[in-house]
PDB file of C-alpha atoms in Angstrom:
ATOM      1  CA  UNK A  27       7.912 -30.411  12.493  1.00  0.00           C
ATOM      2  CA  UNK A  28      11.233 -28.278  13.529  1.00  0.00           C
ATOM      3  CA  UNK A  29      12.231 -29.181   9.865  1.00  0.00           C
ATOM      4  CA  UNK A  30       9.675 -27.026   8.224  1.00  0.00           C
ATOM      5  CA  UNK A  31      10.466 -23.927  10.445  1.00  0.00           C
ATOM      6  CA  UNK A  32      14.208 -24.219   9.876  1.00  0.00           C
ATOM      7  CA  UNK A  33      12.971 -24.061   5.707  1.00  0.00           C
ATOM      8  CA  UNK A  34      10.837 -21.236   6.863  1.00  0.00           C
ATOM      9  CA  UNK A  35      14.282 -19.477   8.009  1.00  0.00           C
ATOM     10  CA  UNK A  36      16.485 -20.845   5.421  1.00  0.00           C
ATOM     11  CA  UNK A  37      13.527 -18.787   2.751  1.00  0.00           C
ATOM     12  CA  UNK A  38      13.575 -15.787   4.620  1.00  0.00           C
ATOM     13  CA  UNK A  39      17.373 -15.470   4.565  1.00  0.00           C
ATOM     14  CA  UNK A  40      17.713 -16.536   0.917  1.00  0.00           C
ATOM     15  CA  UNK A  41      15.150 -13.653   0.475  1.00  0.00           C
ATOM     16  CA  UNK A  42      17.581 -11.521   2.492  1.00  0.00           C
ATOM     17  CA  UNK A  43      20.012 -12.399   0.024  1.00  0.00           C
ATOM     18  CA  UNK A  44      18.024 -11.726  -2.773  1.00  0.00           C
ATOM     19  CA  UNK A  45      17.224  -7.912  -2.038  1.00  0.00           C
ATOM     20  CA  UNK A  46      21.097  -7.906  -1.487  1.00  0.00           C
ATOM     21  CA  UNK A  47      21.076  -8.695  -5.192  1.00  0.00           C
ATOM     22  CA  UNK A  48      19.017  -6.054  -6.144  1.00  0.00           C
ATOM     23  CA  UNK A  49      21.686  -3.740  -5.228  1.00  0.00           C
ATOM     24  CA  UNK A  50      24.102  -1.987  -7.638  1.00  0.00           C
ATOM     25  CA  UNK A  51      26.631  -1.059  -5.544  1.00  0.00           C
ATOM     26  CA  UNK A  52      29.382  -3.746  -3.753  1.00  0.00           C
ATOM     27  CA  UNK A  53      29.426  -0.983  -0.479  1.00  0.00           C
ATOM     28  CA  UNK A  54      26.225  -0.905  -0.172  1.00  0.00           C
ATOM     29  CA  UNK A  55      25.880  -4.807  -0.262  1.00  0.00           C
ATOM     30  CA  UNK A  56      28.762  -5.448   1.868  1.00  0.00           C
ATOM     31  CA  UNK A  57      27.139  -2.954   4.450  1.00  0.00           C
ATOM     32  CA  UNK A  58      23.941  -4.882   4.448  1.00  0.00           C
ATOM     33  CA  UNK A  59      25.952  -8.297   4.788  1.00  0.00           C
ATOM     34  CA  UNK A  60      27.572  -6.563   7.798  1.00  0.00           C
ATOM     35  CA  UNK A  61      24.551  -5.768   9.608  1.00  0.00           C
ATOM     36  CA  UNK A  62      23.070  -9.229   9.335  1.00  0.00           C
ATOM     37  CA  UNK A  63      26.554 -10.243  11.161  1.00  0.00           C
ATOM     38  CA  UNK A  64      25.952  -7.625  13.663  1.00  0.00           C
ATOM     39  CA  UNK A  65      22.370  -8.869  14.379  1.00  0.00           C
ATOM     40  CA  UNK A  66      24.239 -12.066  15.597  1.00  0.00           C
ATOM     41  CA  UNK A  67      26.775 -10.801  17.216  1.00  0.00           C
ATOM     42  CA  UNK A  68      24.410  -8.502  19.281  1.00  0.00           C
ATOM     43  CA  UNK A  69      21.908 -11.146  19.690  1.00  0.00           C
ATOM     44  CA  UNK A  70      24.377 -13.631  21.806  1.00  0.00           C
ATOM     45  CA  UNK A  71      23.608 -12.380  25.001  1.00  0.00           C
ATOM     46  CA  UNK A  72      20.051 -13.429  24.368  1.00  0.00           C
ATOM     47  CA  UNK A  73      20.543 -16.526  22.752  1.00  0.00           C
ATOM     48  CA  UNK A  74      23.057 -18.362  24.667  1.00  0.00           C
ATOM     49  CA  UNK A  75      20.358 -18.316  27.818  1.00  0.00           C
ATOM     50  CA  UNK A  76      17.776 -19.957  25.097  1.00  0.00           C
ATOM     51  CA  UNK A  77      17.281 -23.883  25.670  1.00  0.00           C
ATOM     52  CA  UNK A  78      18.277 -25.911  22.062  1.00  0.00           C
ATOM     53  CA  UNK A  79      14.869 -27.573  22.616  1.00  0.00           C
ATOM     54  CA  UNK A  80      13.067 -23.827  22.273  1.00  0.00           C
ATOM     55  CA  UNK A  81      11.327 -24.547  18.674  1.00  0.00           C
ATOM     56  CA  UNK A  82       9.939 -27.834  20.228  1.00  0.00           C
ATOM     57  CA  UNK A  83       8.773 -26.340  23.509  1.00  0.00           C
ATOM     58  CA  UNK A  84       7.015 -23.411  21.113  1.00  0.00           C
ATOM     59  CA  UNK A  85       5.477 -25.922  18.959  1.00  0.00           C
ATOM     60  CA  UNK A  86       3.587 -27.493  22.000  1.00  0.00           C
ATOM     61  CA  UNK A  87       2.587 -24.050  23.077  1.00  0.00           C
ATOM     62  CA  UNK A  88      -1.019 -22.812  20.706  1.00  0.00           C
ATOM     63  CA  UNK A  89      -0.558 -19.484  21.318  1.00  0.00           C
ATOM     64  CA  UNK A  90       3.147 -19.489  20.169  1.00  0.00           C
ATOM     65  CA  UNK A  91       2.317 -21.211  17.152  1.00  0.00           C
ATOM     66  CA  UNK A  92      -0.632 -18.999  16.381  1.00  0.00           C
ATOM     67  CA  UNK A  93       1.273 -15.874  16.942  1.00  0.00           C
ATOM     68  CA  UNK A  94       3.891 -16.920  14.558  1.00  0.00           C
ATOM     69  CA  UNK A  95       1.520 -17.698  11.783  1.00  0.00           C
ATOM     70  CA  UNK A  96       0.567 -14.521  12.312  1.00  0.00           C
ATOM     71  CA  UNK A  97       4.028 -13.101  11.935  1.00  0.00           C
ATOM     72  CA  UNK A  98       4.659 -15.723   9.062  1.00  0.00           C
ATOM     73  CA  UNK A  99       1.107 -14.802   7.175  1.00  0.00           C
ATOM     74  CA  UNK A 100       2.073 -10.899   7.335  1.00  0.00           C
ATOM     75  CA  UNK A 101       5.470 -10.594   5.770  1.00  0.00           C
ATOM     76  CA  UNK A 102       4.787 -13.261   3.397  1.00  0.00           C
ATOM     77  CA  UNK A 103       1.801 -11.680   2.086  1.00  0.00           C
ATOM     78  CA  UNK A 104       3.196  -7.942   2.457  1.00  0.00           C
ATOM     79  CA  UNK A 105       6.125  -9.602   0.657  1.00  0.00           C
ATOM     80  CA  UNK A 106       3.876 -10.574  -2.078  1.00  0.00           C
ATOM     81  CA  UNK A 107       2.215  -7.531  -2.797  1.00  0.00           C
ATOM     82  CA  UNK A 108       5.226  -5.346  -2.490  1.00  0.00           C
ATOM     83  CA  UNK A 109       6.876  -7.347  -5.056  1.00  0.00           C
ATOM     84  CA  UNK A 110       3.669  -7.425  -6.920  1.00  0.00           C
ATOM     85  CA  UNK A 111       3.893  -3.323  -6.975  1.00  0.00           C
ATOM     86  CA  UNK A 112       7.625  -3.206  -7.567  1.00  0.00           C
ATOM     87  CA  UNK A 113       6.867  -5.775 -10.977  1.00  0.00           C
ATOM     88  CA  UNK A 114       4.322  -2.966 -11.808  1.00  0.00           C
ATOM     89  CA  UNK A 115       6.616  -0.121 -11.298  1.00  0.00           C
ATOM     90  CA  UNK A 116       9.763  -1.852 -13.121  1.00  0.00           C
ATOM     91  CA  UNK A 117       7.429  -2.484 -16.350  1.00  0.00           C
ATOM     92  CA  UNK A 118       6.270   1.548 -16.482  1.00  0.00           C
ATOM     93  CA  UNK A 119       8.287   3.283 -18.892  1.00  0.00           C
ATOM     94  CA  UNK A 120      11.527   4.920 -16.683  1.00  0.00           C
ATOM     95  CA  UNK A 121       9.809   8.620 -16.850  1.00  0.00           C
ATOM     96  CA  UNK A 122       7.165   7.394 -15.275  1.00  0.00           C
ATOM     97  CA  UNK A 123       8.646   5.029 -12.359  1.00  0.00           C
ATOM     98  CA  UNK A 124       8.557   5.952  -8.577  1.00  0.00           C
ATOM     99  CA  UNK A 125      12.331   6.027  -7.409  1.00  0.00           C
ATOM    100  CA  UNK A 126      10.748   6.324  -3.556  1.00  0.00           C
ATOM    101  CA  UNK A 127       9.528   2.625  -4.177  1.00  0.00           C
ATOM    102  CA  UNK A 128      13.367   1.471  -4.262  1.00  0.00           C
ATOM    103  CA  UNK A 129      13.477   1.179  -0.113  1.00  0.00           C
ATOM    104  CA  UNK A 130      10.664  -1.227  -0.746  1.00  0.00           C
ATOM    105  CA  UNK A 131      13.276  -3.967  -2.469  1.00  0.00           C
ATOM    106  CA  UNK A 132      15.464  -3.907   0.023  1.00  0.00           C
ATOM    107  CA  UNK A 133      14.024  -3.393   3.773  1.00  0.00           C
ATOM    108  CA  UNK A 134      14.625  -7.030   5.771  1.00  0.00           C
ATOM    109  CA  UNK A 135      11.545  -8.692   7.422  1.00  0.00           C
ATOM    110  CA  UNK A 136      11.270  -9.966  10.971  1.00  0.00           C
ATOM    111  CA  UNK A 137      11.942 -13.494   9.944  1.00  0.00           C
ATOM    112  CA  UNK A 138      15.523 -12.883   8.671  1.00  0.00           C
ATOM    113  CA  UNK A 139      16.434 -11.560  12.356  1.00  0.00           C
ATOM    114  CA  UNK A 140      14.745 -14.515  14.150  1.00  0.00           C
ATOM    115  CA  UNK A 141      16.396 -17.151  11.621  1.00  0.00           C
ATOM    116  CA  UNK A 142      19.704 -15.383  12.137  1.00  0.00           C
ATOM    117  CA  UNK A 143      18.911 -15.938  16.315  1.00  0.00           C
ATOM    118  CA  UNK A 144      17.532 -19.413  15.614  1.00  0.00           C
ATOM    119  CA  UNK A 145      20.806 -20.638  13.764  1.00  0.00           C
ATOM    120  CA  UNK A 146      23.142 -19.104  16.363  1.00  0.00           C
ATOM    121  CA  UNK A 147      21.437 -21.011  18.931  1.00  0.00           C
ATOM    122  CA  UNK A 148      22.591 -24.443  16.781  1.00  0.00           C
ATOM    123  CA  UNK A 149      25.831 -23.147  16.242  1.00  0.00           C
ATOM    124  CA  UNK A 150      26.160 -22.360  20.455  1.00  0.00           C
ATOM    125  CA  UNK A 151      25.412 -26.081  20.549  1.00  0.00           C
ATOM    126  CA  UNK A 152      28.165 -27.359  18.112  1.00  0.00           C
ATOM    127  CA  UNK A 153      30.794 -25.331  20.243  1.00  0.00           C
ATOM    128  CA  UNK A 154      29.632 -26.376  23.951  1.00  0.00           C
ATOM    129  CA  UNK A 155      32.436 -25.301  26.138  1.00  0.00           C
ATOM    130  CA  UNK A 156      34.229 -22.914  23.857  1.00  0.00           C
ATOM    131  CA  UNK A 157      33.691 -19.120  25.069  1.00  0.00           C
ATOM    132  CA  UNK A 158      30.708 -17.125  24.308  1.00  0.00           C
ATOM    133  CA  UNK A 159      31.710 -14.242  22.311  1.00  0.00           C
ATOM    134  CA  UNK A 160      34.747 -15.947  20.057  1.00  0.00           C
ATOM    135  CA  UNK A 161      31.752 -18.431  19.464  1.00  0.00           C
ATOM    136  CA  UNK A 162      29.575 -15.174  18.359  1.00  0.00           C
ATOM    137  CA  UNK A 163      32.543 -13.707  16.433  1.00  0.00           C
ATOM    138  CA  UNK A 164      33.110 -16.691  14.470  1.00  0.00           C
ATOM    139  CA  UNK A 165      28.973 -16.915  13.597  1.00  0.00           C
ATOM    140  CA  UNK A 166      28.919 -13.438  12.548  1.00  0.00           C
ATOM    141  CA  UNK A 167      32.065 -13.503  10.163  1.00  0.00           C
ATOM    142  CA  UNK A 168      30.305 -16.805   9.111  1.00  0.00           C
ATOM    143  CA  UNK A 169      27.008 -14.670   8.745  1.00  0.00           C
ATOM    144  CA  UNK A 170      28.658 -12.147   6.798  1.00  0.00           C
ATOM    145  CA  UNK A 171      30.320 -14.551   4.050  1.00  0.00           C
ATOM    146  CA  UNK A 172      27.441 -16.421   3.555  1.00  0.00           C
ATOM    147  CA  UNK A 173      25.254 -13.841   2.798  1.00  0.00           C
ATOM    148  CA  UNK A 174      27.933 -11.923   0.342  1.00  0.00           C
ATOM    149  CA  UNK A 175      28.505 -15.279  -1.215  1.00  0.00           C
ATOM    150  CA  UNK A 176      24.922 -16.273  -2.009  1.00  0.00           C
ATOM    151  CA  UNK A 177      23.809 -12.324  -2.876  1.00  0.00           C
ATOM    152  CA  UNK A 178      26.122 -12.873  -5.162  1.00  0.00           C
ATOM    153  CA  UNK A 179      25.360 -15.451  -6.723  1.00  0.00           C
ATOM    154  CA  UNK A 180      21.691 -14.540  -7.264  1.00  0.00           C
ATOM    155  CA  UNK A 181      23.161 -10.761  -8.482  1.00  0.00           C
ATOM    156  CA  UNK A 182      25.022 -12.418 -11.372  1.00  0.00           C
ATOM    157  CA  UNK A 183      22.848 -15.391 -12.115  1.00  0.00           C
ATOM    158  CA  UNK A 184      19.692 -13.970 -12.123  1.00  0.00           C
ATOM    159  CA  UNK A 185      20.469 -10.450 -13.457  1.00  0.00           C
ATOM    160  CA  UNK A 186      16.754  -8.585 -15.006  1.00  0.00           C
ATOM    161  CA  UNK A 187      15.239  -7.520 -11.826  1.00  0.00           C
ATOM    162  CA  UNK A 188      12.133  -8.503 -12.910  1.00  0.00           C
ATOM    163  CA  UNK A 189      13.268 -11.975 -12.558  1.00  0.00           C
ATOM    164  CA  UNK A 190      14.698 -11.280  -9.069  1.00  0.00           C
ATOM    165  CA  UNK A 191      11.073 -10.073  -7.810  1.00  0.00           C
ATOM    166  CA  UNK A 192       9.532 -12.881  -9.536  1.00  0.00           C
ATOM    167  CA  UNK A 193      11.783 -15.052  -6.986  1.00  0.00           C
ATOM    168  CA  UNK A 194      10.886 -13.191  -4.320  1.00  0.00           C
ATOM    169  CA  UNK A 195       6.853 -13.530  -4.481  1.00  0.00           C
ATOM    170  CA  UNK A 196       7.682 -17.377  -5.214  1.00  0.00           C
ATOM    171  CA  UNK A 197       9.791 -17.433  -1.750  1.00  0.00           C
ATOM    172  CA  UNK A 198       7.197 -15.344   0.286  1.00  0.00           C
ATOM    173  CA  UNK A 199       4.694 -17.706  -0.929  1.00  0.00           C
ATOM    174  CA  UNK A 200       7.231 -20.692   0.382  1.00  0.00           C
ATOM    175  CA  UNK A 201       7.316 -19.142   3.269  1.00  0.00           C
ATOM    176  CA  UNK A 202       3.150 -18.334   3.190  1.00  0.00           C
ATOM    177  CA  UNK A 203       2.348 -22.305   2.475  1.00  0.00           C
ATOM    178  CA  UNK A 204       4.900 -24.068   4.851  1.00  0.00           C
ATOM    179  CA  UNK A 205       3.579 -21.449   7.680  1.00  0.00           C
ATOM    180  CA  UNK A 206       0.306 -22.404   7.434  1.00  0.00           C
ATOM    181  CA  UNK A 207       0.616 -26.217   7.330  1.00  0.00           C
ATOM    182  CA  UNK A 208       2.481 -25.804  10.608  1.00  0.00           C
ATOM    183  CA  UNK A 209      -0.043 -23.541  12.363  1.00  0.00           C
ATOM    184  CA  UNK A 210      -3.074 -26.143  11.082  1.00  0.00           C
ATOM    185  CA  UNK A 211      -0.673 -29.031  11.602  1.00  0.00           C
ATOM    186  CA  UNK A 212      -0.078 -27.928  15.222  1.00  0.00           C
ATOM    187  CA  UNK A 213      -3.572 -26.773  16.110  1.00  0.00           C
ATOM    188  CA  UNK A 214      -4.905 -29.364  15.124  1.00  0.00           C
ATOM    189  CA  UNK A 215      -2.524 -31.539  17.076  1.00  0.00           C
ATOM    190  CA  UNK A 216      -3.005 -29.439  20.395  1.00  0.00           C
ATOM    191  CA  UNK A 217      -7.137 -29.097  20.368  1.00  0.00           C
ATOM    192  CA  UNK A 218      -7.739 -33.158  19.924  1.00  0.00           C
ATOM    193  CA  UNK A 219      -4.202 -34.436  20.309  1.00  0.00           C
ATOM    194  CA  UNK A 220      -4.812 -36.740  17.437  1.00  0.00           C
ATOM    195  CA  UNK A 221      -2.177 -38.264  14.817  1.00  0.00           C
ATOM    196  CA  UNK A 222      -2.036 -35.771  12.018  1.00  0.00           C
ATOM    197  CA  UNK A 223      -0.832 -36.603   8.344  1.00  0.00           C
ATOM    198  CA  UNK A 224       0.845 -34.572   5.927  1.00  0.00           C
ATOM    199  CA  UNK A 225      -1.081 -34.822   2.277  1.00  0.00           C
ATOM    200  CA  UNK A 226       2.475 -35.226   0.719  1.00  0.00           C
ATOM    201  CA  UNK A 227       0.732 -35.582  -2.710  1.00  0.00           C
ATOM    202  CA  UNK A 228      -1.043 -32.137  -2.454  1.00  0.00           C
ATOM    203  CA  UNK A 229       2.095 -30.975  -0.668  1.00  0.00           C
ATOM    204  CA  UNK A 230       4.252 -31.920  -3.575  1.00  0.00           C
ATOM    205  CA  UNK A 231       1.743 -30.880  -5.758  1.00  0.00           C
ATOM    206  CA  UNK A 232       1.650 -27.243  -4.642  1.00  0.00           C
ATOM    207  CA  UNK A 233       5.613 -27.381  -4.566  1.00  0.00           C
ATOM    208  CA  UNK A 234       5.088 -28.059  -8.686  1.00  0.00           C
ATOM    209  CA  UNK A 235       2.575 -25.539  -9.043  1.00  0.00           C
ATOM    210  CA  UNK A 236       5.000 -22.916  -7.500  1.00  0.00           C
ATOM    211  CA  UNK A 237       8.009 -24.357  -9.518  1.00  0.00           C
ATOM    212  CA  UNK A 238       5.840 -24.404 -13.041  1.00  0.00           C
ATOM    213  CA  UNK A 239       5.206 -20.715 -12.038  1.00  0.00           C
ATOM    214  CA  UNK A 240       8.480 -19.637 -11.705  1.00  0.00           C
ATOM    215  CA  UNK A 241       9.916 -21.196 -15.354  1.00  0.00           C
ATOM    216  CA  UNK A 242       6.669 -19.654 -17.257  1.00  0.00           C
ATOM    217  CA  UNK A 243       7.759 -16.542 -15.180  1.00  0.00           C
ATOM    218  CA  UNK A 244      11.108 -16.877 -16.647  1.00  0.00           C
ATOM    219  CA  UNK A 245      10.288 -17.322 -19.971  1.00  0.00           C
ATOM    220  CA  UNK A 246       7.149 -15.491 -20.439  1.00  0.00           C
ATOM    221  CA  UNK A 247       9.202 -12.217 -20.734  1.00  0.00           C
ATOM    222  CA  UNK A 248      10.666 -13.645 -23.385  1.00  0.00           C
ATOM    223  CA  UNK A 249       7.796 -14.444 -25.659  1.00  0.00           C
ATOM    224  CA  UNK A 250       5.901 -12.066 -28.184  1.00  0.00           C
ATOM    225  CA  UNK A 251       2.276 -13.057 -26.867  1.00  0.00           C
ATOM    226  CA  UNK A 252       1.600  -9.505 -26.828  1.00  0.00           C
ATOM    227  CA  UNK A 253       2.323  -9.364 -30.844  1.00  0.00           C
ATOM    228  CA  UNK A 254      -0.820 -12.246 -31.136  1.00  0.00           C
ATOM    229  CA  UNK A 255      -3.140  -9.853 -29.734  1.00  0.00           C
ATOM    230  CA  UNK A 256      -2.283  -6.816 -32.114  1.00  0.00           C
ATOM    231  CA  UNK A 257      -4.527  -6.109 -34.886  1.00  0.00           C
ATOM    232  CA  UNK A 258      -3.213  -6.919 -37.902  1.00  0.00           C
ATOM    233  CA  UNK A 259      -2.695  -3.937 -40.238  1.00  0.00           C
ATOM    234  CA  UNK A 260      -3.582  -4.210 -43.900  1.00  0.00           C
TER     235      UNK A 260
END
């Protein structure tokens, strides 16, 4: 079960990463990049008194698990219609669009911070015996080149915007469905303590509904289906 929340973090940072694409300028990027490799490096105090077992000892706890479905449900769905708002905005003619709304691309959720934690803790465990803060300097320069790298990437291969948000409800909603089979996996588990199985079908199914969405949402731009609905002129 400690697989699904580390995809759970690994969404919420490639989301991080993806509002990092939506920037225009390289400072501005490379600022953000820095503050995700502060987070870590500020965080190591905290984490290096953490046990490595900490996601399993949550998981057996129902309050933990129902608290972060709560914190899971909220920014994925606030992710969702925020990008759903931004799409709305980006399609208005440019007279007409809200510049206030651009803080809305790019403000981090509470996820990122915790998966940035969460991985530190891992990386604490590769290095047992090495010291503590050239172990948190070496995380957070590893933080901050990952993040440029993959920003990057999305910036250059994914450049209309439109397409960017489109990736970003699809993630949220990652994040949304994987969230939710935990908390019901785990409740379930901790009220009757009986065996539990995973629908991988439906599971698999729902992965190919979100990955059908995301190539019409590609290509649907692209079409003239507005032109079919035009009266024809005479």
């Amino acid at each position: 079960m400690e697989t699904y929340i580390q995809l759970i973090f690994i969404l919420a940072i490639v989301k991080y990463c993806l509002k990092m694409a939506m920037l225009k300028s390289f400072a501005t990027v490379s600022v953000y990049a820095l503050v995700a490799s502060l987070v870590g490096l500020l965080f190591y105090p905290i984490v290096i008194e953490q046990p490595v077992t900490i996601i399993d000892f949550m998981l057996s706890n129902k309050k933990f698990v129902t608290d972060g479905a709560v914190i899971t449900t909220i920014e994925a769905v606030v992710g969702i219609f925020t990008s759903i708002y931004l799409l709305d905005n980006y399609f208005k003619p440019k007279a007409k669009r809200k510049k206030a709304v651009f803080m809305l691309k790019v403000i981090p959720g509470v996820l990122f911070i915790i998966a940035i934690a969460y991985f530190e803790l891992l990386f604490f465990k590769f290095r047992v015996g090495e010291e503590f803060i050239s172990t948190a300097l070496i995380y957070s320069a590893i933080v901050f080149s990952t993040v440029m790298f993959f920003s990057q990437i999305l910036r250059y291969s994914i450049k209309a915007e439109s397409m960017k948000l489109e990736l970003k409800i699809l993630l949220n909603i990652g994040i949304l469905a994987i969230g939710l089979l935990v908390n019901s996996t785990i409740a379930d588990y901790n009220l009757s303590y009986a065996e539990t199985v995973i629908e991988w079908k439906a599971l698999f199914t729902l992965f190919g509904i979100v990955v059908l969405l995301f190539i019409v949402g590609i290509y649907l731009p692209k079409t003239k289906i507005k032109s079919l609905f035009k009266p024809k002129h005479k």
